[in-house]
């Protein structure tokens, strides 16, 4: 009987189709090389303990009877809720969860989804629950809906399956795409976006002008299809052009931001094939496709614009035992 299991799960970046994916259109997501490490250790009492120092959760504990009840700090909400969902289907003993991230929760790389998926995998391995990747995805997606009320599940899909995926909400489609060699460059705006409130703002706008917003989602869905074809053909120039068009639709949706715009224009001006925001928008990260010989110039342009180039690789492996 193992006393502890350590796993790691990747962060993610949305390449195409954010927001539209919440309303039934496909998106493309890639898992990134920076990972969340999760350790699950058996403890004697029927208790859940959590230490997640990156998000300032230390010495947090609940008995299994209390799971989900009382005050749940925001940073513990996903892991606690996922454990509670898991306990509805499986019985197992007390567990101490520790998380340690290779990336800051500020980037929007999906630290909550990576720790949720990592915890489910680690607990499954520790107690021999035999969860498949699809079981982990389903439990993690249910948790996203329980905690956030809304979301496509693209982030937990990336953490679970890894690679680069064409994805439709709730896992209706999870198709790996070979994106090896994709010359992706990432820049951080310096501000954290609150995904839930950005999504709420989009819903408000959709109530006022449903036809317009639906037509934007439809356009984004069409662009995703073209982007998938370009990605499969490794036509980076065409893929960059798709990024620029996707960004235009996101601007119309009202989710870009001053810093995002500045960095996106800086990247294009310095020779990127294309650039767009990634994720909910407003802040977090932008992405660009950059010919290798222009990479230094684009990184410099992002820094000159006040942003921070982030070193990551795409198509990282999904959750795995370490
Ligand atoms: O802010 P992020 O990186 O978690 O991305 C949110 C993407 C949305 O499409 C707006 C929401 C979702 O769950 O797909």
XYZ file of C-alpha atoms and ligand atoms in Angstrom:
336
model
C 0.000 0.000 0.000
C 1.470 3.293 -1.085
C 1.595 6.082 1.480
C 1.840 8.928 -1.039
C 1.562 9.581 -4.780
C 2.915 12.573 -6.695
C 1.567 13.664 -10.057
C 1.868 16.701 -12.285
C -0.630 18.340 -14.641
C 0.061 20.994 -17.284
C -1.278 24.521 -17.492
C -3.098 25.605 -20.658
C -3.447 28.337 -23.217
C -6.468 28.944 -25.400
C -5.356 29.248 -29.034
C -8.724 29.876 -30.728
C -12.394 30.156 -29.844
C -12.553 31.532 -26.292
C -16.040 32.643 -25.230
C -17.597 31.139 -28.381
C -16.771 27.696 -26.924
C -19.048 28.402 -23.939
C -21.880 28.756 -26.489
C -21.380 25.559 -28.438
C -18.640 26.464 -30.916
C -15.343 24.563 -31.106
C -12.072 25.879 -29.704
C -8.400 24.905 -29.854
C -6.475 24.628 -26.583
C -2.888 23.636 -25.940
C -1.314 22.287 -22.744
C 1.779 24.240 -21.697
C 5.108 23.007 -20.384
C 4.774 24.727 -17.009
C 3.144 22.265 -14.621
C 1.271 21.967 -11.346
C 2.676 19.333 -8.972
C 0.232 17.595 -6.654
C 1.028 15.099 -3.890
C -1.640 13.047 -2.135
C -0.654 11.361 1.132
C -2.719 9.011 3.297
C -3.627 10.322 6.753
C -5.266 8.356 9.528
C -8.376 10.456 10.172
C -11.301 10.742 7.739
C -10.124 14.190 6.806
C -9.023 16.363 3.939
C -5.974 18.571 4.444
C -4.695 21.067 1.874
C -1.456 22.994 1.547
C -1.257 25.180 -1.545
C 1.358 27.799 -0.616
C 1.339 29.365 -4.128
C -2.202 30.574 -3.464
C -1.621 31.154 0.251
C -3.581 28.149 1.510
C -1.747 26.568 4.426
C -2.859 24.075 7.045
C -6.434 24.001 5.673
C -8.438 21.027 6.936
C -11.993 19.692 6.899
C -13.456 16.403 8.070
C -15.120 14.450 5.263
C -18.474 15.131 6.915
C -17.811 18.876 6.584
C -16.660 18.860 2.920
C -18.274 21.694 0.984
C -19.920 23.102 4.130
C -18.985 26.249 6.043
C -16.492 28.726 4.736
C -14.457 27.570 1.737
C -11.617 29.918 0.747
C -11.695 30.687 -2.962
C -8.251 29.162 -3.494
C -9.393 25.845 -1.956
C -12.806 25.747 -3.636
C -11.945 23.684 -6.717
C -9.938 20.993 -4.936
C -12.415 20.672 -2.078
C -15.415 20.537 -4.409
C -13.705 17.959 -6.673
C -12.878 15.778 -3.674
C -16.470 16.037 -2.514
C -17.681 15.014 -6.008
C -15.248 12.090 -5.988
C -16.500 10.931 -2.584
C -20.048 10.744 -3.936
C -18.831 7.921 -6.211
C -15.966 6.265 -4.288
C -15.075 5.688 -0.674
C -11.506 6.179 0.512
C -9.601 7.288 3.591
C -8.230 10.612 4.739
C -5.868 12.497 2.462
C -3.392 15.344 2.689
C -3.038 17.239 -0.621
C -0.046 19.442 -1.339
C 0.285 21.536 -4.502
C 3.286 23.388 -5.890
C 3.143 25.288 -9.157
C 5.831 26.017 -11.733
C 3.784 29.029 -12.841
C 2.125 31.910 -11.043
C -1.650 31.803 -10.724
C -1.596 35.332 -12.229
C -0.858 34.165 -15.798
C -4.237 32.558 -16.352
C -2.569 29.248 -17.203
C -5.296 27.466 -15.256
C -3.824 26.727 -11.859
C -7.253 25.759 -10.478
C -7.967 23.296 -13.282
C -4.461 21.801 -13.147
C -4.673 21.312 -9.362
C -8.183 19.833 -9.628
C -7.135 17.328 -12.287
C -3.867 16.611 -10.454
C -5.687 15.973 -7.169
C -8.181 13.578 -8.827
C -5.379 11.612 -10.501
C -3.252 11.492 -7.340
C -6.139 10.325 -5.122
C -7.214 7.755 -7.729
C -3.688 6.302 -7.828
C -3.231 6.439 -4.066
C -6.424 4.506 -3.289
C -6.512 2.419 -6.510
C -9.838 3.913 -7.609
C -9.059 3.172 -11.256
C -10.297 6.485 -12.677
C -9.808 6.731 -16.455
C -8.842 10.008 -18.124
C -12.466 10.460 -19.147
C -13.618 9.875 -15.544
C -11.144 12.517 -14.374
C -12.295 14.957 -17.047
C -15.989 14.413 -16.185
C -15.445 14.887 -12.443
C -13.269 17.961 -12.999
C -15.759 19.488 -15.434
C -18.639 18.920 -12.992
C -16.492 20.715 -10.411
C -15.960 23.710 -12.758
C -19.730 24.024 -13.161
C -20.328 23.630 -9.404
C -17.775 26.308 -8.484
C -18.096 28.736 -11.414
C -21.585 28.084 -12.695
C -20.369 28.357 -16.282
C -17.426 27.201 -18.393
C -16.608 24.942 -21.312
C -14.158 22.578 -19.573
C -11.369 23.320 -22.099
C -8.945 23.938 -19.235
C -9.573 20.650 -17.445
C -9.419 18.845 -20.811
C -5.932 20.278 -21.437
C -4.784 19.346 -17.914
C -6.164 15.805 -18.301
C -5.301 14.857 -21.875
C -2.440 17.263 -22.677
C -1.275 18.019 -26.209
C -3.202 20.377 -28.455
C -6.919 19.672 -28.703
C -9.873 20.659 -30.830
C -12.500 20.819 -28.124
C -16.264 21.279 -27.820
C -17.814 22.184 -24.450
C -18.406 19.420 -21.904
C -16.007 17.186 -23.838
C -18.436 16.563 -26.726
C -15.333 16.642 -28.889
C -11.760 16.114 -27.671
C -9.572 15.590 -30.737
C -5.787 15.751 -30.495
C -4.059 17.797 -33.211
C -0.360 17.462 -33.996
C 0.902 20.987 -33.328
C 4.601 20.117 -33.120
C 6.825 22.909 -34.330
C 4.190 25.614 -33.802
C 6.243 28.783 -33.200
C 4.182 30.135 -30.300
C 5.277 33.084 -28.218
C 3.455 34.162 -25.060
C 3.348 37.551 -23.361
C 1.870 38.434 -19.969
C 0.074 41.766 -19.621
C 0.848 42.158 -15.926
C -2.802 42.080 -14.889
C -4.921 39.153 -13.790
C -8.299 38.741 -15.450
C -11.277 37.441 -13.502
C -12.741 34.889 -15.925
C -16.112 34.696 -14.187
C -16.714 38.445 -14.274
C -15.529 38.761 -17.899
C -17.979 35.978 -18.835
C -20.736 37.773 -16.887
C -20.044 40.987 -18.844
C -20.314 39.071 -22.116
C -23.663 37.567 -20.995
C -24.962 41.061 -20.230
C -23.996 42.292 -23.692
C -25.619 39.214 -25.218
C -28.881 40.043 -23.437
C -28.869 43.533 -24.938
C -27.957 42.458 -28.469
C -28.323 38.683 -28.836
C -28.178 38.653 -32.643
C -24.898 40.536 -32.799
C -23.210 38.389 -30.156
C -24.445 35.150 -31.761
C -23.049 36.293 -35.115
C -19.664 36.942 -33.467
C -19.662 33.405 -32.019
C -20.567 31.996 -35.416
C -17.699 33.912 -37.035
C -15.324 32.617 -34.353
C -16.523 29.074 -35.013
C -15.739 29.464 -38.719
C -12.277 30.857 -37.919
C -11.620 27.888 -35.602
C -12.345 25.503 -38.483
C -9.885 27.312 -40.736
C -7.340 27.461 -37.930
C -7.619 23.700 -37.397
C -6.906 23.104 -41.084
C -3.948 25.519 -41.033
C -2.581 23.886 -37.879
C -2.836 20.388 -39.366
C -1.061 21.673 -42.513
C 1.525 23.497 -40.348
C 0.809 26.624 -42.382
C 1.956 29.116 -39.743
C 1.320 32.155 -41.916
C -2.287 31.129 -42.447
C -2.642 30.219 -38.756
C -1.336 33.694 -37.837
C -3.904 35.286 -40.147
C -6.610 33.259 -38.344
C -5.303 34.622 -35.025
C -5.650 38.182 -36.265
C -9.214 37.549 -37.436
C -10.142 35.843 -34.153
C -8.743 38.873 -32.300
C -10.962 41.222 -34.355
C -14.056 39.263 -33.322
C -12.931 39.285 -29.673
C -12.499 43.063 -29.865
C -16.064 43.307 -31.196
C -17.166 41.154 -28.266
C -15.594 43.764 -25.983
C -13.127 41.512 -24.180
C -9.779 42.880 -25.325
C -7.937 45.437 -23.200
C -5.559 48.351 -23.575
C -2.465 46.390 -22.623
C -3.504 43.374 -24.680
C -4.047 45.623 -27.730
C -0.695 47.304 -27.225
C 1.176 44.009 -26.973
C -0.706 42.421 -29.885
C 0.132 45.381 -32.134
C 3.735 45.395 -30.938
C 4.094 41.704 -31.815
C 2.589 42.151 -35.264
C 4.731 45.243 -35.887
C 7.882 43.291 -35.024
C 7.128 40.536 -37.529
C 4.688 38.069 -35.936
C 2.473 36.132 -38.383
C -0.430 36.956 -36.093
C -1.363 37.677 -32.493
C -4.397 37.597 -30.221
C -5.483 37.526 -26.627
C -5.754 34.107 -24.972
C -8.468 33.139 -22.486
C -11.188 35.343 -21.076
C -9.441 38.558 -22.130
C -9.085 41.980 -20.459
C -5.746 40.909 -18.919
C -3.753 37.675 -18.506
C -1.743 36.633 -21.580
C -1.576 37.283 -25.298
C -0.121 34.840 -27.804
C 1.672 35.326 -31.105
C 2.938 33.094 -33.890
C 6.419 34.207 -34.739
C 8.907 33.124 -37.429
C 12.026 31.926 -35.561
C 14.213 34.686 -37.009
C 11.810 37.325 -35.641
C 11.515 35.837 -32.172
C 14.130 38.135 -30.561
C 12.578 41.246 -32.105
C 9.053 40.279 -31.026
C 10.159 39.507 -27.468
C 11.859 42.905 -27.328
C 8.760 44.632 -28.741
C 6.566 42.960 -26.089
C 8.912 44.091 -23.336
C 9.068 47.633 -24.801
C 5.253 47.695 -24.789
C 5.386 47.003 -21.027
C 4.588 43.286 -21.212
C 6.514 40.247 -20.071
C 7.507 37.481 -22.517
C 6.859 34.076 -20.901
C 8.940 31.024 -21.824
C 6.648 28.073 -22.438
C 6.321 25.228 -24.891
C 2.958 24.049 -26.193
C 1.487 20.512 -26.523
C 2.819 19.350 -23.130
C 1.792 15.895 -21.829
C -1.395 15.620 -19.761
C -1.620 14.620 -16.099
C 0.890 11.915 -15.156
C 2.327 10.170 -12.145
C 5.796 11.488 -11.321
O -9.596 32.997 -18.573
P -9.300 31.595 -18.982
O -7.902 31.421 -19.453
O -9.708 30.595 -17.946
O -10.198 31.304 -20.272
C -11.596 31.412 -20.266
C -12.147 30.955 -21.591
C -13.652 31.058 -21.729
O -13.986 30.570 -23.034
C -14.111 32.500 -21.635
C -14.378 30.236 -20.679
C -14.400 28.738 -20.887
O -14.616 28.020 -19.894
O -14.235 28.261 -22.019
